[in-house]
């Protein structure tokens, strides 16, 4: 390759600020001038001999600069880049995203050649055409200095409208976005749209709704709009349509509430720009499902993480109406039983519009055993394990995916005649001790000795242990709403205000939120227990314990009640998650179910355990 810059390289960059691909442009070779370290990145002036443009190298080139592969006055070939405006200045900044080294440092800076000297033979006054010729220098043509912004504007004015739009709009993939970026534009399809919700807090009333956006790479992000922005964009956003979106903000996603796999979440405000891509070539993002087999749903029970499933519809009920307690509104609901190749079934409840639309279609097709793929389902402990749709859930009937074809082949060949069992059987704690208490049995040291447990998603285990300590001085309960059980505050005047129900109530309930230490033969750990589980541990309700402590003033009796609850053996079903405190991750162990020891079941479990140990010898 010739050791020279490309002719008019800077002009080519300015004319194509957002190239779709490197193949659309000829080779762009520039000379590196004024190379220096600025912060943690290297900046330079890109020169083609005529013009210069301020630029910055990608971070992966830092090692090449340190080792001397890239040098000041050297040549580089720019393969991919973007142009950004410099704030408060009419200049551009070249951000190089990919480049190659062409040459090490040259001896001098490359400069364009001076204008040619023109020789002319003017006629003298008293001289014939055959006389001696004189030499006259043609004056140097005056050069008008123009900034990069002026050149871009002139080029833009000469372009057709569609080309001008392409120059000003660079589409960023979702995976490249972060909270520290400036201007960006994304092209996404609306793959999920939540309902408009209202709220009331100390700052007043408002409304909010969420959407899920997917780009052509299948990357997803959740976007939230409040108040004016929510009212502005709620009708504009239509499920399945493609949009250009800009002027939004990003922040780190709250892991407890995020519903898509993205480290960031987006907020759109009243100044954000949302433009439907109706007259341009659109795309259909690949539907990304993370299917969970039916027999593996138990660990997700009552967790925040939503699941996707695919299965064969075995039956569908008629639609029914459920009266909501908060406002007495009738909500349509339809249940169906879905099975997969694990030979387990689960009840899926379709709510609201899904019950009337897709639910009716499935009701009509039920005798043909259609394949159904459902995204974003909540897992609850009703009937052991059950699934419910949310406002953002998506239901596809007979989807064109490999998993559906495999499932159809299995069902037609063997599944249709197989006996199926409900996945919830044996998973609900019973009064005499549940079968699930004898699955995933571990010791406390197995949990506390593995600090990474629960990092990605909650881990569930069964434990046989004693309550060894309940701190009498702790705040063991809170005032809860009688309707929704959420925490209430004392209202002005009288009564209690519930933020969830948005109403005052004259009375409230006391509900346990108790921390205790449990111990087994190999270790001990602090666990959290909520109302129902804490009642089984203490042996009375929070209301009764409060009366014992406050109304009767029987502190000794209160402490004796807690002491009686210790050193009693229980079977615990616990979840293990990771909480962050002072930038340090800690395990949080929560009691999900408590049952007394069923000695017959416990003996059978121990005999099975002994049998396994002897068979391994």
PDB file of N, CA and C in Angstrom, residues 213-294:
ATOM      1  N   UNK A 213     -38.898  -2.704  23.963  1.00  0.00           N
ATOM      2  CA  UNK A 213     -38.458  -2.405  22.611  1.00  0.00           C
ATOM      3  C   UNK A 213     -37.400  -3.410  22.185  1.00  0.00           C
ATOM      4  N   UNK A 214     -37.447  -3.827  20.919  1.00  0.00           N
ATOM      5  CA  UNK A 214     -36.505  -4.817  20.398  1.00  0.00           C
ATOM      6  C   UNK A 214     -35.927  -4.317  19.090  1.00  0.00           C
ATOM      7  N   UNK A 215     -34.590  -4.367  18.955  1.00  0.00           N
ATOM      8  CA  UNK A 215     -33.972  -3.949  17.697  1.00  0.00           C
ATOM      9  C   UNK A 215     -33.731  -5.161  16.804  1.00  0.00           C
ATOM     10  N   UNK A 216     -33.119  -4.921  15.633  1.00  0.00           N
ATOM     11  CA  UNK A 216     -32.994  -5.991  14.652  1.00  0.00           C
ATOM     12  C   UNK A 216     -32.035  -7.090  15.085  1.00  0.00           C
ATOM     13  N   UNK A 217     -31.216  -6.838  16.095  1.00  0.00           N
ATOM     14  CA  UNK A 217     -30.320  -7.873  16.620  1.00  0.00           C
ATOM     15  C   UNK A 217     -30.999  -8.728  17.678  1.00  0.00           C
ATOM     16  N   UNK A 218     -32.244  -8.375  18.034  1.00  0.00           N
ATOM     17  CA  UNK A 218     -32.948  -9.113  19.069  1.00  0.00           C
ATOM     18  C   UNK A 218     -32.695  -8.600  20.471  1.00  0.00           C
ATOM     19  N   UNK A 219     -31.887  -7.548  20.618  1.00  0.00           N
ATOM     20  CA  UNK A 219     -31.628  -6.964  21.933  1.00  0.00           C
ATOM     21  C   UNK A 219     -32.863  -6.198  22.400  1.00  0.00           C
ATOM     22  N   UNK A 220     -33.185  -6.320  23.679  1.00  0.00           N
ATOM     23  CA  UNK A 220     -34.376  -5.685  24.229  1.00  0.00           C
ATOM     24  C   UNK A 220     -34.008  -4.661  25.298  1.00  0.00           C
ATOM     25  N   UNK A 221     -34.895  -3.707  25.488  1.00  0.00           N
ATOM     26  CA  UNK A 221     -34.756  -2.743  26.571  1.00  0.00           C
ATOM     27  C   UNK A 221     -36.155  -2.305  26.998  1.00  0.00           C
ATOM     28  N   UNK A 222     -36.297  -2.013  28.272  1.00  0.00           N
ATOM     29  CA  UNK A 222     -37.578  -1.526  28.781  1.00  0.00           C
ATOM     30  C   UNK A 222     -37.556  -0.008  28.840  1.00  0.00           C
ATOM     31  N   UNK A 223     -38.616   0.626  28.380  1.00  0.00           N
ATOM     32  CA  UNK A 223     -38.736   2.088  28.419  1.00  0.00           C
ATOM     33  C   UNK A 223     -39.950   2.465  29.257  1.00  0.00           C
ATOM     34  N   UNK A 224     -39.797   3.493  30.084  1.00  0.00           N
ATOM     35  CA  UNK A 224     -40.860   3.944  30.989  1.00  0.00           C
ATOM     36  C   UNK A 224     -41.193   5.396  30.707  1.00  0.00           C
ATOM     37  N   UNK A 225     -42.472   5.728  30.753  1.00  0.00           N
ATOM     38  CA  UNK A 225     -42.937   7.096  30.549  1.00  0.00           C
ATOM     39  C   UNK A 225     -43.868   7.493  31.684  1.00  0.00           C
ATOM     40  N   UNK A 226     -43.675   8.709  32.198  1.00  0.00           N
ATOM     41  CA  UNK A 226     -44.490   9.225  33.291  1.00  0.00           C
ATOM     42  C   UNK A 226     -45.294  10.436  32.825  1.00  0.00           C
ATOM     43  N   UNK A 227     -46.478  10.579  33.398  1.00  0.00           N
ATOM     44  CA  UNK A 227     -47.300  11.790  33.297  1.00  0.00           C
ATOM     45  C   UNK A 227     -47.446  12.311  31.862  1.00  0.00           C
ATOM     46  N   UNK A 228     -46.910  13.520  31.544  1.00  0.00           N
ATOM     47  CA  UNK A 228     -47.108  14.101  30.215  1.00  0.00           C
ATOM     48  C   UNK A 228     -46.571  13.204  29.119  1.00  0.00           C
ATOM     49  N   UNK A 229     -45.406  12.624  29.351  1.00  0.00           N
ATOM     50  CA  UNK A 229     -44.833  11.727  28.339  1.00  0.00           C
ATOM     51  C   UNK A 229     -45.712  10.489  28.168  1.00  0.00           C
ATOM     52  N   UNK A 230     -46.262   9.974  29.274  1.00  0.00           N
ATOM     53  CA  UNK A 230     -47.134   8.806  29.194  1.00  0.00           C
ATOM     54  C   UNK A 230     -48.386   9.118  28.382  1.00  0.00           C
ATOM     55  N   UNK A 231     -48.988  10.276  28.635  1.00  0.00           N
ATOM     56  CA  UNK A 231     -50.182  10.664  27.884  1.00  0.00           C
ATOM     57  C   UNK A 231     -49.859  10.954  26.420  1.00  0.00           C
ATOM     58  N   UNK A 232     -48.666  11.481  26.176  1.00  0.00           N
ATOM     59  CA  UNK A 232     -48.264  11.840  24.812  1.00  0.00           C
ATOM     60  C   UNK A 232     -48.020  10.603  23.947  1.00  0.00           C
ATOM     61  N   UNK A 233     -47.386   9.579  24.533  1.00  0.00           N
ATOM     62  CA  UNK A 233     -46.942   8.452  23.716  1.00  0.00           C
ATOM     63  C   UNK A 233     -47.806   7.200  23.841  1.00  0.00           C
ATOM     64  N   UNK A 234     -48.776   7.186  24.767  1.00  0.00           N
ATOM     65  CA  UNK A 234     -49.537   5.945  24.974  1.00  0.00           C
ATOM     66  C   UNK A 234     -50.285   5.523  23.714  1.00  0.00           C
ATOM     67  N   UNK A 235     -50.956   6.457  23.079  1.00  0.00           N
ATOM     68  CA  UNK A 235     -51.692   6.119  21.858  1.00  0.00           C
ATOM     69  C   UNK A 235     -50.759   5.978  20.657  1.00  0.00           C
ATOM     70  N   UNK A 236     -49.646   6.696  20.671  1.00  0.00           N
ATOM     71  CA  UNK A 236     -48.711   6.638  19.531  1.00  0.00           C
ATOM     72  C   UNK A 236     -48.038   5.275  19.423  1.00  0.00           C
ATOM     73  N   UNK A 237     -47.704   4.686  20.572  1.00  0.00           N
ATOM     74  CA  UNK A 237     -47.061   3.376  20.569  1.00  0.00           C
ATOM     75  C   UNK A 237     -48.107   2.297  20.293  1.00  0.00           C
ATOM     76  N   UNK A 238     -47.930   1.584  19.185  1.00  0.00           N
ATOM     77  CA  UNK A 238     -48.819   0.497  18.827  1.00  0.00           C
ATOM     78  C   UNK A 238     -48.017  -0.789  18.731  1.00  0.00           C
ATOM     79  N   UNK A 239     -48.525  -1.842  19.337  1.00  0.00           N
ATOM     80  CA  UNK A 239     -47.820  -3.117  19.394  1.00  0.00           C
ATOM     81  C   UNK A 239     -47.479  -3.619  17.992  1.00  0.00           C
ATOM     82  N   UNK A 240     -46.228  -3.983  17.784  1.00  0.00           N
ATOM     83  CA  UNK A 240     -45.784  -4.553  16.517  1.00  0.00           C
ATOM     84  C   UNK A 240     -45.217  -3.560  15.531  1.00  0.00           C
ATOM     85  N   UNK A 241     -45.409  -2.248  15.767  1.00  0.00           N
ATOM     86  CA  UNK A 241     -44.907  -1.247  14.829  1.00  0.00           C
ATOM     87  C   UNK A 241     -43.447  -0.898  15.122  1.00  0.00           C
ATOM     88  N   UNK A 242     -42.780  -0.326  14.094  1.00  0.00           N
ATOM     89  CA  UNK A 242     -41.363   0.018  14.193  1.00  0.00           C
ATOM     90  C   UNK A 242     -41.235   1.535  14.331  1.00  0.00           C
ATOM     91  N   UNK A 243     -40.317   1.979  15.209  1.00  0.00           N
ATOM     92  CA  UNK A 243     -40.174   3.401  15.497  1.00  0.00           C
ATOM     93  C   UNK A 243     -38.701   3.808  15.531  1.00  0.00           C
ATOM     94  N   UNK A 244     -38.471   5.076  15.180  1.00  0.00           N
ATOM     95  CA  UNK A 244     -37.202   5.736  15.482  1.00  0.00           C
ATOM     96  C   UNK A 244     -37.412   6.502  16.792  1.00  0.00           C
ATOM     97  N   UNK A 245     -36.518   6.317  17.737  1.00  0.00           N
ATOM     98  CA  UNK A 245     -36.644   6.976  19.042  1.00  0.00           C
ATOM     99  C   UNK A 245     -35.330   7.669  19.368  1.00  0.00           C
ATOM    100  N   UNK A 246     -35.412   8.897  19.845  1.00  0.00           N
ATOM    101  CA  UNK A 246     -34.221   9.651  20.259  1.00  0.00           C
ATOM    102  C   UNK A 246     -34.579  10.541  21.441  1.00  0.00           C
ATOM    103  N   UNK A 247     -33.535  11.151  22.022  1.00  0.00           N
ATOM    104  CA  UNK A 247     -33.663  12.080  23.150  1.00  0.00           C
ATOM    105  C   UNK A 247     -34.260  11.426  24.396  1.00  0.00           C
ATOM    106  N   UNK A 248     -33.916  10.180  24.619  1.00  0.00           N
ATOM    107  CA  UNK A 248     -34.287   9.519  25.860  1.00  0.00           C
ATOM    108  C   UNK A 248     -33.095   9.482  26.795  1.00  0.00           C
ATOM    109  N   UNK A 249     -33.291   9.035  28.009  1.00  0.00           N
ATOM    110  CA  UNK A 249     -32.200   8.909  28.974  1.00  0.00           C
ATOM    111  C   UNK A 249     -32.131   7.455  29.436  1.00  0.00           C
ATOM    112  N   UNK A 250     -30.930   7.063  29.859  1.00  0.00           N
ATOM    113  CA  UNK A 250     -30.723   5.708  30.342  1.00  0.00           C
ATOM    114  C   UNK A 250     -30.185   5.735  31.761  1.00  0.00           C
ATOM    115  N   UNK A 251     -30.510   4.699  32.505  1.00  0.00           N
ATOM    116  CA  UNK A 251     -29.948   4.510  33.841  1.00  0.00           C
ATOM    117  C   UNK A 251     -29.789   3.015  34.083  1.00  0.00           C
ATOM    118  N   UNK A 252     -29.028   2.675  35.100  1.00  0.00           N
ATOM    119  CA  UNK A 252     -28.811   1.266  35.414  1.00  0.00           C
ATOM    120  C   UNK A 252     -30.138   0.650  35.850  1.00  0.00           C
ATOM    121  N   UNK A 253     -30.462  -0.504  35.284  1.00  0.00           N
ATOM    122  CA  UNK A 253     -31.743  -1.153  35.574  1.00  0.00           C
ATOM    123  C   UNK A 253     -31.762  -1.718  36.987  1.00  0.00           C
ATOM    124  N   UNK A 254     -32.914  -1.611  37.614  1.00  0.00           N
ATOM    125  CA  UNK A 254     -33.123  -2.215  38.924  1.00  0.00           C
ATOM    126  C   UNK A 254     -33.340  -3.709  38.721  1.00  0.00           C
ATOM    127  N   UNK A 255     -32.399  -4.528  39.196  1.00  0.00           N
ATOM    128  CA  UNK A 255     -32.459  -5.960  38.946  1.00  0.00           C
ATOM    129  C   UNK A 255     -33.699  -6.611  39.531  1.00  0.00           C
ATOM    130  N   UNK A 256     -34.273  -5.995  40.561  1.00  0.00           N
ATOM    131  CA  UNK A 256     -35.448  -6.595  41.189  1.00  0.00           C
ATOM    132  C   UNK A 256     -36.696  -6.437  40.335  1.00  0.00           C
ATOM    133  N   UNK A 257     -36.721  -5.426  39.471  1.00  0.00           N
ATOM    134  CA  UNK A 257     -37.941  -5.141  38.727  1.00  0.00           C
ATOM    135  C   UNK A 257     -37.776  -5.243  37.219  1.00  0.00           C
ATOM    136  N   UNK A 258     -36.564  -5.428  36.738  1.00  0.00           N
ATOM    137  CA  UNK A 258     -36.393  -5.462  35.283  1.00  0.00           C
ATOM    138  C   UNK A 258     -36.990  -6.743  34.716  1.00  0.00           C
ATOM    139  N   UNK A 259     -37.547  -6.629  33.510  1.00  0.00           N
ATOM    140  CA  UNK A 259     -38.221  -7.756  32.878  1.00  0.00           C
ATOM    141  C   UNK A 259     -37.540  -8.187  31.590  1.00  0.00           C
ATOM    142  N   UNK A 260     -36.494  -7.500  31.168  1.00  0.00           N
ATOM    143  CA  UNK A 260     -35.740  -7.900  29.985  1.00  0.00           C
ATOM    144  C   UNK A 260     -34.268  -8.002  30.365  1.00  0.00           C
ATOM    145  N   UNK A 261     -33.519  -8.718  29.567  1.00  0.00           N
ATOM    146  CA  UNK A 261     -32.098  -8.907  29.858  1.00  0.00           C
ATOM    147  C   UNK A 261     -31.303  -7.740  29.284  1.00  0.00           C
ATOM    148  N   UNK A 262     -31.219  -6.673  30.055  1.00  0.00           N
ATOM    149  CA  UNK A 262     -30.447  -5.508  29.667  1.00  0.00           C
ATOM    150  C   UNK A 262     -29.962  -4.836  30.952  1.00  0.00           C
ATOM    151  N   UNK A 263     -28.719  -4.389  30.948  1.00  0.00           N
ATOM    152  CA  UNK A 263     -28.169  -3.752  32.151  1.00  0.00           C
ATOM    153  C   UNK A 263     -28.759  -2.367  32.385  1.00  0.00           C
ATOM    154  N   UNK A 264     -29.407  -1.795  31.356  1.00  0.00           N
ATOM    155  CA  UNK A 264     -29.947  -0.436  31.467  1.00  0.00           C
ATOM    156  C   UNK A 264     -31.433  -0.425  31.167  1.00  0.00           C
ATOM    157  N   UNK A 265     -32.096   0.621  31.642  1.00  0.00           N
ATOM    158  CA  UNK A 265     -33.482   0.870  31.286  1.00  0.00           C
ATOM    159  C   UNK A 265     -33.613   2.311  30.815  1.00  0.00           C
ATOM    160  N   UNK A 266     -34.609   2.556  29.976  1.00  0.00           N
ATOM    161  CA  UNK A 266     -34.759   3.848  29.308  1.00  0.00           C
ATOM    162  C   UNK A 266     -35.956   4.613  29.867  1.00  0.00           C
ATOM    163  N   UNK A 267     -35.799   5.912  29.936  1.00  0.00           N
ATOM    164  CA  UNK A 267     -36.911   6.786  30.305  1.00  0.00           C
ATOM    165  C   UNK A 267     -37.137   7.780  29.178  1.00  0.00           C
ATOM    166  N   UNK A 268     -38.382   7.883  28.714  1.00  0.00           N
ATOM    167  CA  UNK A 268     -38.747   8.855  27.689  1.00  0.00           C
ATOM    168  C   UNK A 268     -39.536   9.976  28.354  1.00  0.00           C
ATOM    169  N   UNK A 269     -39.140  11.222  28.078  1.00  0.00           N
ATOM    170  CA  UNK A 269     -39.842  12.366  28.661  1.00  0.00           C
ATOM    171  C   UNK A 269     -40.606  13.113  27.576  1.00  0.00           C
ATOM    172  N   UNK A 270     -41.147  14.254  27.950  1.00  0.00           N
ATOM    173  CA  UNK A 270     -41.981  15.015  27.021  1.00  0.00           C
ATOM    174  C   UNK A 270     -41.186  15.538  25.827  1.00  0.00           C
ATOM    175  N   UNK A 271     -39.863  15.679  25.968  1.00  0.00           N
ATOM    176  CA  UNK A 271     -39.023  16.175  24.866  1.00  0.00           C
ATOM    177  C   UNK A 271     -38.478  15.066  23.981  1.00  0.00           C
ATOM    178  N   UNK A 272     -38.726  13.811  24.345  1.00  0.00           N
ATOM    179  CA  UNK A 272     -38.251  12.700  23.526  1.00  0.00           C
ATOM    180  C   UNK A 272     -38.967  12.685  22.178  1.00  0.00           C
ATOM    181  N   UNK A 273     -38.284  12.121  21.182  1.00  0.00           N
ATOM    182  CA  UNK A 273     -38.829  12.069  19.821  1.00  0.00           C
ATOM    183  C   UNK A 273     -39.124  10.618  19.470  1.00  0.00           C
ATOM    184  N   UNK A 274     -40.359  10.351  19.092  1.00  0.00           N
ATOM    185  CA  UNK A 274     -40.787   9.016  18.665  1.00  0.00           C
ATOM    186  C   UNK A 274     -41.424   9.163  17.286  1.00  0.00           C
ATOM    187  N   UNK A 275     -40.825   8.538  16.285  1.00  0.00           N
ATOM    188  CA  UNK A 275     -41.291   8.676  14.900  1.00  0.00           C
ATOM    189  C   UNK A 275     -41.494   7.285  14.310  1.00  0.00           C
ATOM    190  N   UNK A 276     -42.689   7.034  13.822  1.00  0.00           N
ATOM    191  CA  UNK A 276     -42.968   5.728  13.226  1.00  0.00           C
ATOM    192  C   UNK A 276     -42.219   5.572  11.905  1.00  0.00           C
ATOM    193  N   UNK A 277     -41.579   4.424  11.720  1.00  0.00           N
ATOM    194  CA  UNK A 277     -40.828   4.138  10.485  1.00  0.00           C
ATOM    195  C   UNK A 277     -41.764   3.453   9.501  1.00  0.00           C
ATOM    196  N   UNK A 278     -42.745   4.220   8.992  1.00  0.00           N
ATOM    197  CA  UNK A 278     -43.798   3.625   8.164  1.00  0.00           C
ATOM    198  C   UNK A 278     -43.430   3.568   6.688  1.00  0.00           C
ATOM    199  N   UNK A 279     -42.649   4.550   6.203  1.00  0.00           N
ATOM    200  CA  UNK A 279     -42.340   4.609   4.779  1.00  0.00           C
ATOM    201  C   UNK A 279     -40.962   4.065   4.452  1.00  0.00           C
ATOM    202  N   UNK A 280     -40.331   3.417   5.419  1.00  0.00           N
ATOM    203  CA  UNK A 280     -38.997   2.884   5.186  1.00  0.00           C
ATOM    204  C   UNK A 280     -39.006   1.373   5.337  1.00  0.00           C
ATOM    205  N   UNK A 281     -37.958   0.759   4.827  1.00  0.00           N
ATOM    206  CA  UNK A 281     -37.841  -0.689   4.958  1.00  0.00           C
ATOM    207  C   UNK A 281     -37.691  -1.035   6.436  1.00  0.00           C
ATOM    208  N   UNK A 282     -38.605  -1.846   6.936  1.00  0.00           N
ATOM    209  CA  UNK A 282     -38.565  -2.211   8.344  1.00  0.00           C
ATOM    210  C   UNK A 282     -37.977  -3.600   8.512  1.00  0.00           C
ATOM    211  N   UNK A 283     -37.971  -4.059   9.704  1.00  0.00           N
ATOM    212  CA  UNK A 283     -37.394  -5.359  10.016  1.00  0.00           C
ATOM    213  C   UNK A 283     -38.299  -6.056  10.992  1.00  0.00           C
ATOM    214  N   UNK A 284     -38.135  -7.353  11.113  1.00  0.00           N
ATOM    215  CA  UNK A 284     -38.868  -8.139  12.099  1.00  0.00           C
ATOM    216  C   UNK A 284     -37.844  -8.767  13.013  1.00  0.00           C
ATOM    217  N   UNK A 285     -37.728  -8.284  14.238  1.00  0.00           N
ATOM    218  CA  UNK A 285     -36.719  -8.861  15.135  1.00  0.00           C
ATOM    219  C   UNK A 285     -37.030 -10.315  15.442  1.00  0.00           C
ATOM    220  N   UNK A 286     -36.005 -11.057  15.594  1.00  0.00           N
ATOM    221  CA  UNK A 286     -36.163 -12.460  15.947  1.00  0.00           C
ATOM    222  C   UNK A 286     -36.788 -12.564  17.334  1.00  0.00           C
ATOM    223  N   UNK A 287     -37.879 -13.331  17.410  1.00  0.00           N
ATOM    224  CA  UNK A 287     -38.549 -13.502  18.693  1.00  0.00           C
ATOM    225  C   UNK A 287     -37.652 -14.311  19.617  1.00  0.00           C
ATOM    226  N   UNK A 288     -37.212 -13.698  20.670  1.00  0.00           N
ATOM    227  CA  UNK A 288     -36.296 -14.361  21.593  1.00  0.00           C
ATOM    228  C   UNK A 288     -37.063 -14.879  22.796  1.00  0.00           C
ATOM    229  N   UNK A 289     -37.185 -16.187  22.874  1.00  0.00           N
ATOM    230  CA  UNK A 289     -37.804 -16.829  24.019  1.00  0.00           C
ATOM    231  C   UNK A 289     -36.726 -17.534  24.832  1.00  0.00           C
ATOM    232  N   UNK A 290     -36.916 -17.564  26.136  1.00  0.00           N
ATOM    233  CA  UNK A 290     -36.077 -18.364  27.025  1.00  0.00           C
ATOM    234  C   UNK A 290     -36.997 -19.371  27.710  1.00  0.00           C
ATOM    235  N   UNK A 291     -37.301 -20.435  26.976  1.00  0.00           N
ATOM    236  CA  UNK A 291     -38.301 -21.385  27.455  1.00  0.00           C
ATOM    237  C   UNK A 291     -37.803 -22.130  28.691  1.00  0.00           C
ATOM    238  N   UNK A 292     -38.679 -22.230  29.669  1.00  0.00           N
ATOM    239  CA  UNK A 292     -38.410 -23.005  30.879  1.00  0.00           C
ATOM    240  C   UNK A 292     -39.275 -24.255  30.822  1.00  0.00           C
ATOM    241  N   UNK A 293     -38.696 -25.457  30.893  1.00  0.00           N
ATOM    242  CA  UNK A 293     -39.518 -26.681  30.908  1.00  0.00           C
ATOM    243  C   UNK A 293     -40.491 -26.653  32.078  1.00  0.00           C
ATOM    244  N   UNK A 294     -41.657 -27.256  31.870  1.00  0.00           N
ATOM    245  CA  UNK A 294     -42.703 -27.203  32.889  1.00  0.00           C
ATOM    246  C   UNK A 294     -42.231 -27.825  34.199  1.00  0.00           C
TER     247      UNK A 294
END
